[in-house]
Amino acid sequence: FSETEKIPVMRGQWFIDGTWQPLEEEESNLIEQEHLNRFKGQQLQESFDMEVSKPVDGKEAIHSLKLSRNHVDWHSVDEVYLYSDATTSKIARTVTQKLGFSKASSSGTRLHRGYVEEATLEDKPPQTSHIVFVVHGIGQKMDQGRIIKNTAMMRDTARKIEEKYFSNLATHVEFLPVEWRSKLTLDGDTVDSITPDKVRGLRDMLNSSAMDIMYYTSPLYRDELVKGLQQELNRLYTLFCSRNPEFEEKGGKVSIVSHSLGCVITYDIMTGWNPVRLYEQLLQKEEEELEDRWMSYEEQRLLEELYVTKQRLKEIEERLHGLKASTISKPPVLKFKVENFFCMGSPLAVFLALRGIRPGNSGSQDHILPRTICNRLLNIFHPTDPVAYRLEPLILKHYSNISPVQIHWYNTANPLPYEHMKPSFLNPTKETTSVTDGESVSTVPSPTTSPVMVRRHYGESITNIGKASILGAASIGKGLGGMLFSRFGRSSTTTPQTLEPGKDGAEGDDKKATTVGTPPLPHSSSGFLEPIVELEHRIDFELREGLVESRYWSAVTSHTAYWSSLDIALFLLTFMYKHDQEDTDKSNLDAI
């Protein structure tokens, strides 16, 4: 915020009877000072129940105070009236007094020292048990203070959800904006000086928004962006703890909600990722490849000499770093453990893919973000957000054909808990045909050879698109398991895993469908297909599209539409209040 945009916080001391609106601070301070000088030490009435129209007829003012446009009369210590000194008010006051009305009842406004309700110990806000740092993405330079407004919108929607669904909890979640961009100098005005004047408005908008992505991919300015966000996060956390000393003592938790590019920078801060180390790994890989191929004696001798020189250079660098701490190799550190990391409209998956992250064989979040750093990673996106990408297929490849979890509408009655929602496939309809004896194995779809199918609406389960036909085809038994799994499982070069005992289709050779290089995919009693390897926790969560929503229009607006969503507010609070809700339910059961 600039100085002109700062919102002042004023103390209310004197209030107008009836409306209970506070007087302007300047007049209120003058009345308070005069009141203390004249009546300090005098006893007020015992009862706090103030009468709205207590008559003062026949009582003379015992004290008066002249203000710029008004004057105040005290008829007693707690009978104070404000009068306007405008000409029309004076005339009206004179006429009404000649008609027999008192000055106070005709044109006076009664004032009260203090608010209509007496404060109690229960009036204090609930204890903050969880703080959420809200991190912005690109475009903050173009619209300074936007993250503060966006966080205010998210806070307001969260308050509505708290009152509706979590009012029984004695704890509170506080959202704090993190504005890290405006304090950075970066290139100064160099980019502005080389920007042509034609369509200047559009160019300035791009310089203030998309340029942040180029800054972050620049080895010269990347560290400045990372350090700027890291220092601001630590500063805000230290400031909050200094003002709330019981937060750490009582085990307060911290989550981060990041938007757009802010997700990537936050991720790099938490993991300490640095492109310098990636470059060193690539050099090491090249050296290993060189060692494996045949080379001449002279080439081998030069490589050995180069290796010794690099080792010597590395030793010198380590000794130098020991004398002077290096800011480049030292990974950024946060002063708190991150409980939940919520990504909104995030391109993080693209950055990770370009850094060489590939799917593995384990369904653990540790493949991309260790649980020791962050307890839970959750990726929220709108289906038409052009900036957002999925994270789950970077952990297990076949999840590219499993739909993201649909986020519940905030007014859904008795929604199914997210951990109980089973995976549903995006496009299983075209993959249920059997293979005849005459067809070659090469015609069977595989994760690497099958064409990209037209994806159906997310959340459309296999039950909804023809459970009967698929289960009927399953009775044929020949080749179906392999064909189904070939789209959702790993390639034939991987070692088949043993199915868990007790699952349908997993016991006995006679129950196993003939496969083409891949194990069968078991059916569940509900009609959903259950992959052999599943994620420990779902990561991708998708907002539901509106029934009359234009996809082309929402592609333009969806990237900035997360802040005021009641669905997202309920989703965030569901995970942050999860342990508190479980503890409350357990205590209620114990009481019963």
XYZ file of C-alpha atoms in Angstrom, residues 3-592:
590
model
C 0.783 6.130 2.134
C -2.468 7.476 0.659
C -4.028 3.999 0.583
C -3.383 3.172 4.233
C -6.548 2.712 6.260
C -6.376 4.527 9.625
C -7.445 2.752 12.814
C -9.251 5.166 15.151
C -10.361 4.779 18.738
C -14.039 5.446 19.413
C -14.610 7.299 22.717
C -17.796 9.350 22.323
C -20.805 7.917 20.501
C -24.079 9.413 19.198
C -27.210 8.176 20.927
C -29.455 5.893 18.844
C -27.112 5.187 15.936
C -24.068 4.606 18.164
C -21.800 6.027 15.507
C -18.501 7.431 16.836
C -17.739 11.138 16.684
C -14.838 12.290 14.567
C -11.588 11.625 16.366
C -10.557 15.289 16.622
C -13.817 16.390 18.266
C -13.930 13.248 20.386
C -10.455 13.926 21.803
C -11.382 17.544 22.707
C -14.587 16.441 24.463
C -12.713 13.686 26.309
C -10.010 16.064 27.503
C -12.621 18.600 28.741
C -14.658 15.842 30.372
C -11.662 14.541 32.344
C -10.606 18.036 33.423
C -14.092 18.849 34.720
C -15.438 15.547 36.067
C -12.410 13.353 36.863
C -13.014 11.477 40.110
C -16.813 11.892 40.153
C -19.004 8.814 40.554
C -21.031 7.581 37.567
C -24.378 5.837 37.838
C -24.154 2.218 38.946
C -26.313 0.881 36.129
C -24.862 0.691 32.631
C -28.374 0.579 31.145
C -28.621 3.952 29.414
C -31.982 5.474 28.639
C -32.210 6.814 25.123
C -34.298 9.890 25.854
C -33.744 10.849 29.467
C -35.248 14.341 29.865
C -33.092 17.207 30.987
C -35.901 19.777 31.043
C -35.374 22.362 33.767
C -31.736 21.493 34.179
C -29.211 24.156 33.403
C -25.922 23.248 31.774
C -23.201 23.014 34.376
C -20.407 23.117 31.824
C -19.967 23.944 28.126
C -17.337 23.497 25.473
C -17.162 25.475 22.222
C -16.010 23.567 19.159
C -15.453 24.815 15.601
C -18.963 24.116 14.317
C -20.680 22.794 17.449
C -20.808 23.205 21.199
C -21.290 20.662 23.992
C -23.315 21.098 27.193
C -22.897 18.949 30.295
C -26.043 18.768 32.450
C -24.411 16.166 34.695
C -21.468 13.813 34.551
C -23.348 11.395 32.260
C -25.825 13.780 30.574
C -23.944 15.335 27.673
C -25.516 16.957 24.592
C -24.052 18.145 21.300
C -25.524 21.172 19.504
C -24.862 22.518 16.033
C -23.883 26.198 15.794
C -25.047 26.586 12.192
C -27.375 29.549 11.616
C -30.362 27.385 10.676
C -29.897 25.286 13.810
C -29.770 28.410 16.006
C -33.014 29.745 14.473
C -34.757 26.410 14.894
C -33.550 26.175 18.486
C -34.852 29.691 19.308
C -38.290 28.974 17.792
C -38.748 25.647 19.576
C -37.655 27.082 22.928
C -40.272 29.902 22.573
C -42.851 27.185 21.957
C -41.942 25.666 25.318
C -39.542 22.934 24.323
C -36.244 22.566 26.086
C -32.968 23.189 24.310
C -31.843 19.561 24.640
C -35.080 17.925 23.537
C -35.541 20.279 20.574
C -32.163 20.309 18.865
C -29.623 18.501 21.023
C -27.973 15.153 20.262
C -27.153 13.098 23.301
C -23.619 11.708 23.545
C -22.427 8.634 25.407
C -18.934 8.027 26.707
C -18.282 4.441 25.674
C -20.169 1.998 23.483
C -23.710 0.706 24.025
C -22.495 -2.750 25.075
C -20.139 -3.363 27.949
C -17.079 -5.401 27.079
C -16.645 -8.838 28.667
C -13.823 -11.362 28.749
C -15.737 -13.494 26.243
C -15.603 -10.687 23.655
C -11.988 -11.372 22.755
C -11.453 -13.202 19.453
C -10.774 -16.942 19.599
C -7.184 -18.052 19.958
C -5.312 -18.327 16.661
C -4.143 -21.921 16.311
C -3.235 -21.802 12.631
C -1.807 -19.028 10.479
C -1.873 -19.074 6.694
C 0.622 -17.064 4.671
C -0.909 -16.033 1.334
C 1.772 -15.595 -1.364
C 1.083 -13.767 -4.632
C 2.382 -14.612 -8.098
C 3.147 -12.339 -11.029
C 1.637 -8.901 -11.604
C 2.092 -7.436 -8.120
C 4.248 -4.615 -9.469
C 1.428 -3.657 -11.824
C -1.173 -3.552 -9.034
C 0.552 -2.938 -5.720
C -1.514 -3.967 -2.745
C -3.535 -6.490 -4.767
C -2.443 -9.398 -2.575
C -3.707 -7.532 0.499
C -7.111 -7.087 -1.142
C -7.148 -10.704 -2.337
C -6.230 -11.977 1.122
C -8.995 -9.831 2.623
C -11.483 -11.479 0.231
C -10.212 -14.941 1.181
C -10.385 -14.044 4.881
C -13.975 -12.789 4.552
C -15.149 -15.930 2.758
C -13.330 -18.084 5.324
C -15.142 -16.250 8.160
C -18.508 -17.100 6.591
C -17.501 -20.752 6.301
C -16.163 -20.790 9.877
C -19.433 -19.448 11.245
C -21.437 -22.007 9.285
C -19.389 -25.191 9.694
C -16.731 -24.714 12.400
C -18.441 -22.531 15.018
C -18.140 -25.323 17.605
C -14.332 -25.060 17.598
C -12.573 -22.715 19.989
C -9.650 -22.127 17.641
C -9.191 -19.754 14.748
C -7.372 -19.624 11.383
C -5.760 -16.303 10.431
C -4.817 -15.374 6.851
C -1.795 -13.074 6.434
C -0.761 -11.536 3.077
C 2.868 -11.817 1.970
C 3.843 -8.982 -0.383
C 7.403 -9.697 -1.502
C 7.666 -8.107 -4.981
C 7.523 -4.325 -4.439
C 10.663 -4.217 -2.249
C 12.900 -5.755 -4.929
C 15.092 -3.538 -7.126
C 16.074 -6.176 -9.727
C 17.278 -4.365 -12.891
C 16.032 -0.938 -11.778
C 14.614 0.801 -14.837
C 16.786 -0.899 -17.471
C 13.916 -2.889 -19.015
C 11.693 0.210 -19.057
C 14.402 2.183 -20.880
C 14.614 -0.371 -23.714
C 10.840 -0.694 -24.131
C 9.529 0.886 -27.383
C 6.832 3.568 -27.092
C 4.311 2.000 -29.464
C 1.430 0.251 -27.611
C 3.202 1.363 -24.456
C 0.293 0.462 -22.197
C 0.356 -3.192 -23.263
C 4.155 -3.318 -23.026
C 4.123 -1.824 -19.514
C 1.534 -4.374 -18.449
C 3.732 -7.221 -19.727
C 6.820 -5.685 -18.091
C 4.966 -5.563 -14.758
C 3.548 -9.087 -14.937
C 5.061 -11.643 -17.329
C 8.539 -10.163 -16.788
C 8.552 -11.718 -13.301
C 8.771 -15.158 -14.939
C 11.813 -14.062 -16.939
C 13.396 -12.593 -13.820
C 12.928 -15.927 -12.030
C 14.521 -17.920 -14.842
C 17.453 -15.489 -14.912
C 20.498 -16.683 -12.928
C 21.218 -13.041 -12.115
C 17.913 -12.172 -10.413
C 16.516 -15.535 -9.297
C 18.265 -15.454 -5.923
C 16.920 -11.947 -5.270
C 13.331 -13.122 -5.774
C 13.850 -16.199 -3.578
C 15.540 -14.219 -0.840
C 12.838 -11.520 -0.991
C 10.022 -14.006 -0.357
C 11.996 -15.998 2.230
C 12.871 -12.909 4.273
C 9.304 -11.611 4.176
C 7.899 -14.976 5.333
C 10.355 -15.115 8.234
C 9.741 -11.450 9.121
C 5.975 -11.902 9.274
C 6.275 -15.104 11.310
C 8.626 -13.473 13.826
C 6.343 -10.435 14.082
C 3.245 -12.585 14.614
C 4.927 -14.681 17.317
C 6.138 -11.544 19.122
C 2.552 -10.307 19.299
C 1.117 -13.761 20.058
C 3.656 -15.370 22.416
C 1.402 -18.360 23.157
C 1.217 -19.409 19.502
C 4.432 -21.445 19.493
C 3.995 -22.600 23.097
C 0.622 -24.172 22.286
C 1.814 -25.813 19.086
C 0.428 -23.362 16.530
C 0.636 -24.537 12.936
C 1.592 -22.714 9.730
C 0.288 -23.308 6.218
C 1.061 -21.520 2.961
C -1.364 -20.671 0.148
C 0.540 -19.681 -2.991
C -0.759 -18.484 -6.332
C 0.761 -18.884 -9.796
C 4.548 -18.251 -9.853
C 4.463 -17.859 -6.059
C 3.987 -21.646 -5.856
C 7.302 -22.247 -7.647
C 9.252 -19.765 -5.527
C 7.728 -21.114 -2.289
C 8.555 -24.677 -3.345
C 12.178 -23.742 -4.087
C 12.484 -22.040 -0.697
C 11.162 -25.075 1.158
C 13.299 -27.588 -0.736
C 16.387 -25.396 -1.191
C 16.484 -26.165 -4.914
C 19.186 -24.329 -6.788
C 20.037 -24.404 -10.528
C 23.767 -24.440 -9.705
C 23.450 -27.884 -8.111
C 21.410 -29.086 -11.092
C 24.212 -27.976 -13.412
C 26.775 -29.832 -11.294
C 24.646 -33.000 -11.497
C 24.488 -32.723 -15.291
C 28.271 -32.338 -15.501
C 28.730 -35.404 -13.318
C 26.351 -37.378 -15.534
C 28.297 -36.353 -18.644
C 31.557 -37.505 -17.024
C 30.015 -40.888 -16.250
C 28.860 -41.249 -19.867
C 32.348 -40.372 -21.127
C 33.904 -43.051 -18.926
C 31.636 -45.714 -20.451
C 32.667 -45.149 -24.080
C 35.942 -46.105 -25.779
C 38.609 -43.391 -26.043
C 42.228 -43.047 -27.105
C 45.129 -42.937 -24.666
C 45.666 -39.173 -25.201
C 41.979 -38.417 -24.665
C 41.933 -40.537 -21.525
C 45.033 -38.771 -20.162
C 43.526 -35.322 -20.749
C 40.265 -36.363 -19.037
C 42.183 -37.609 -16.007
C 44.077 -34.312 -15.855
C 40.775 -32.415 -16.117
C 39.299 -34.546 -13.309
C 42.270 -33.827 -11.002
C 42.023 -30.090 -11.790
C 38.291 -30.059 -10.980
C 38.895 -31.869 -7.701
C 41.588 -29.331 -6.782
C 39.238 -26.458 -7.720
C 36.473 -27.987 -5.592
C 38.803 -28.213 -2.562
C 39.795 -24.543 -2.957
C 36.129 -23.512 -3.187
C 35.258 -25.457 -0.044
C 38.111 -23.804 1.864
C 36.997 -20.396 0.598
C 33.395 -21.088 1.647
C 34.661 -22.059 5.050
C 36.256 -18.625 5.442
C 33.353 -16.704 3.947
C 29.835 -18.085 4.001
C 28.421 -18.322 0.498
C 24.915 -16.997 -0.108
C 24.632 -18.861 -3.395
C 25.108 -22.424 -2.203
C 23.304 -21.973 1.099
C 19.664 -23.039 0.716
C 17.026 -20.668 2.092
C 15.595 -21.736 5.435
C 12.200 -20.913 6.955
C 11.755 -20.403 10.676
C 8.721 -22.694 10.780
C 7.564 -26.113 9.602
C 4.931 -25.975 6.853
C 1.871 -28.039 7.720
C -0.020 -27.658 4.414
C 1.175 -26.193 1.122
C -1.804 -25.180 -1.026
C -0.998 -24.339 -4.662
C -3.640 -22.369 -6.599
C -3.438 -22.028 -10.372
C 0.080 -23.394 -10.194
C 2.603 -23.994 -13.005
C 4.860 -25.867 -10.543
C 4.444 -29.185 -12.385
C 5.873 -27.695 -15.595
C 8.914 -26.313 -13.770
C 9.525 -29.703 -12.104
C 9.157 -31.553 -15.413
C 11.669 -29.220 -17.073
C 14.061 -29.865 -14.172
C 14.030 -33.577 -14.946
C 11.449 -34.883 -12.477
C 9.876 -38.063 -13.884
C 7.213 -40.430 -12.543
C 8.362 -43.139 -10.170
C 7.007 -46.415 -8.775
C 5.978 -45.164 -5.331
C 2.801 -43.289 -4.512
C 4.509 -41.094 -1.943
C 4.464 -37.307 -1.942
C 8.162 -37.539 -1.027
C 8.930 -38.033 -4.729
C 8.457 -34.288 -5.293
C 8.157 -32.776 -1.777
C 9.421 -34.683 1.292
C 6.978 -34.958 4.199
C 9.770 -33.885 6.534
C 9.629 -30.455 4.869
C 5.866 -30.167 4.371
C 3.250 -32.492 5.805
C 0.745 -32.166 2.961
C 0.867 -30.842 -0.602
C -2.425 -29.898 -2.267
C -2.783 -28.589 -5.828
C -6.000 -26.604 -6.470
C -7.003 -25.475 -9.939
C -9.933 -24.499 -12.111
C -10.402 -26.851 -15.100
C -10.019 -23.973 -17.600
C -7.115 -22.172 -15.893
C -4.446 -22.019 -18.640
C -1.604 -21.522 -16.138
C -2.432 -24.512 -13.905
C -0.971 -28.016 -14.326
C -1.389 -31.326 -12.510
C 1.193 -32.758 -10.106
C -0.007 -36.339 -9.588
C 1.232 -37.703 -12.968
C 4.754 -36.616 -11.943
C 4.529 -39.143 -9.097
C 2.653 -42.003 -10.808
C 2.296 -41.877 -14.587
C -1.088 -43.603 -14.845
C -2.696 -40.797 -12.817
C -2.755 -38.748 -16.022
C -5.832 -40.855 -16.856
C -7.354 -40.551 -13.394
C -9.462 -37.470 -12.842
C -8.519 -34.974 -10.143
C -10.631 -34.970 -6.996
C -13.678 -32.771 -7.383
C -13.868 -30.032 -4.730
C -17.241 -30.052 -2.999
C -19.595 -27.133 -3.396
C -19.732 -25.258 -0.092
C -23.478 -25.891 0.297
C -23.333 -29.639 -0.381
C -25.234 -31.572 2.281
C -23.196 -34.333 3.978
C -20.328 -34.440 1.441
C -18.160 -37.539 1.261
C -14.803 -36.928 3.001
C -12.015 -36.436 0.489
C -9.951 -39.336 1.858
C -12.862 -41.704 1.148
C -13.315 -40.671 -2.501
C -12.138 -43.396 -4.882
C -10.278 -42.680 -8.154
C -12.357 -42.371 -11.320
C -10.917 -42.573 -14.828
C -11.113 -39.879 -17.478
C -11.520 -41.935 -20.682
C -12.067 -45.658 -20.190
C -14.821 -46.106 -22.824
C -12.632 -46.680 -25.890
C -10.349 -49.155 -24.162
C -12.754 -51.982 -23.384
C -12.571 -53.895 -26.681
C -10.975 -57.316 -26.581
C -8.005 -58.488 -28.664
C -8.585 -61.295 -31.119
C -6.105 -64.078 -31.748
C -5.208 -62.611 -35.126
C -4.291 -59.202 -33.802
C -0.678 -58.508 -33.032
C 0.572 -57.422 -29.659
C 1.788 -54.152 -31.149
C -1.820 -53.014 -31.699
C -2.540 -53.081 -27.985
C -2.555 -49.553 -26.507
C 0.274 -48.794 -24.121
C 1.301 -45.764 -22.091
C 3.824 -44.849 -24.789
C 1.988 -45.805 -28.014
C -1.699 -45.142 -27.391
C -3.151 -41.959 -28.904
C -4.507 -39.177 -26.755
C -8.219 -39.736 -26.248
C -10.876 -37.055 -25.987
C -11.227 -36.605 -22.266
C -14.671 -36.719 -20.685
C -15.836 -34.398 -17.926
C -13.834 -34.837 -14.738
C -15.467 -36.855 -12.021
C -17.334 -39.089 -14.494
C -16.847 -42.501 -13.002
C -16.766 -45.767 -14.847
C -20.198 -46.467 -13.357
C -21.743 -43.487 -15.136
C -20.361 -44.255 -18.598
C -21.397 -47.861 -18.982
C -20.668 -50.071 -16.020
C -22.811 -52.879 -17.419
C -21.047 -53.067 -20.752
C -17.576 -53.049 -19.178
C -18.409 -55.647 -16.559
C -20.071 -57.725 -19.279
C -16.955 -57.530 -21.412
C -14.916 -58.494 -18.372
C -16.677 -61.874 -18.298
C -15.094 -62.742 -21.649
C -11.842 -62.680 -19.757
C -9.495 -62.774 -22.725
C -7.078 -59.876 -22.997
C -9.315 -57.370 -21.230
C -7.205 -56.923 -18.105
C -4.104 -56.117 -20.090
C -5.889 -53.699 -22.377
C -7.434 -51.776 -19.524
C -4.255 -51.641 -17.523
C -2.100 -50.775 -20.517
C -3.530 -47.259 -20.396
C -3.314 -46.829 -16.653
C -0.366 -48.996 -15.623
C 3.307 -49.032 -16.433
C 4.876 -50.356 -19.602
C 5.630 -54.013 -20.235
C 9.298 -53.509 -19.341
C 8.438 -53.085 -15.654
C 8.244 -55.987 -13.272
C 4.604 -56.949 -12.494
C 3.707 -56.448 -8.862
C 1.833 -58.955 -6.768
C -1.734 -57.986 -6.020
C -2.946 -57.712 -2.465
C -4.768 -60.837 -1.282
C -8.479 -60.554 -0.820
C -9.137 -58.180 -3.724
C -11.445 -59.174 -6.598
C -9.584 -60.783 -9.432
C -6.380 -61.094 -7.411
C -6.636 -64.674 -6.120
C -6.071 -67.774 -8.187
C -4.758 -68.213 -11.693
C -8.238 -68.979 -13.022
C -9.434 -65.494 -11.958
C -6.658 -63.616 -13.726
C -7.375 -62.183 -17.147
C -4.854 -62.781 -19.907
C -2.533 -59.795 -20.038
C -0.220 -58.436 -22.695
C 2.955 -57.650 -20.773
C 1.068 -56.042 -17.851
C -0.796 -57.335 -14.790
C -4.609 -57.156 -14.641
C -6.450 -54.234 -13.178
C -8.804 -55.423 -10.410
C -12.441 -54.384 -10.174
C -14.067 -53.136 -6.997
C -17.627 -53.969 -5.983
C -18.677 -50.362 -6.629
C -17.729 -50.452 -10.287
C -14.638 -48.262 -9.893
C -11.346 -49.617 -11.102
C -8.585 -49.725 -8.533
C -4.996 -49.271 -9.742
C -2.357 -51.495 -8.202
C -0.220 -48.568 -7.085
C -2.134 -45.666 -5.584
C -1.080 -42.364 -4.110
C -0.854 -42.238 -0.351
C -2.833 -39.002 -0.492
C -4.511 -37.286 -3.420
C -2.794 -34.055 -4.462
C -4.769 -32.654 -7.415
C -8.096 -31.049 -6.520
C -10.292 -29.420 -9.128
C -13.043 -26.825 -8.830
C -16.343 -27.753 -10.443
C -17.344 -25.919 -13.594
C -20.520 -23.833 -13.506
C -23.504 -25.178 -15.435
C -23.760 -22.073 -17.635
C -20.079 -21.181 -17.618
C -18.384 -20.332 -20.915
C -15.058 -22.178 -21.118
C -13.494 -19.533 -23.342
C -14.475 -16.712 -21.000
C -13.506 -18.640 -17.864
C -10.098 -19.366 -19.441
C -9.491 -15.619 -19.225
C -10.932 -15.089 -15.735
C -10.329 -18.387 -13.914
C -6.668 -17.752 -13.017
C -7.647 -14.884 -10.704
C -10.994 -16.271 -9.493
C -9.733 -18.314 -6.534
C -9.719 -15.607 -3.862
C -13.455 -15.143 -3.291
C -14.535 -18.749 -3.826
C -16.571 -20.180 -0.936
C -15.772 -23.679 -2.232
C -12.035 -23.049 -1.849
C -12.527 -21.443 1.577
C -14.341 -24.564 2.800
C -11.674 -26.783 1.222
C -8.816 -24.934 2.948
C -10.506 -24.909 6.347
C -11.461 -28.585 6.039
C -7.795 -29.568 5.941
C -6.593 -26.986 8.465
C -9.317 -27.802 10.996
C -9.050 -31.536 10.363
C -7.214 -32.455 13.576
C -9.228 -30.017 15.709
C -12.475 -31.470 14.349
C -11.305 -35.032 15.027
C -10.317 -34.122 18.597
C -13.709 -32.472 19.184
C -15.600 -35.471 17.783
C -13.513 -37.820 19.946
C -14.185 -35.810 23.110
C -17.908 -35.808 22.307
C -17.862 -39.593 21.932
C -15.954 -39.968 25.194
C -18.546 -37.816 26.942
C -21.346 -39.999 25.595
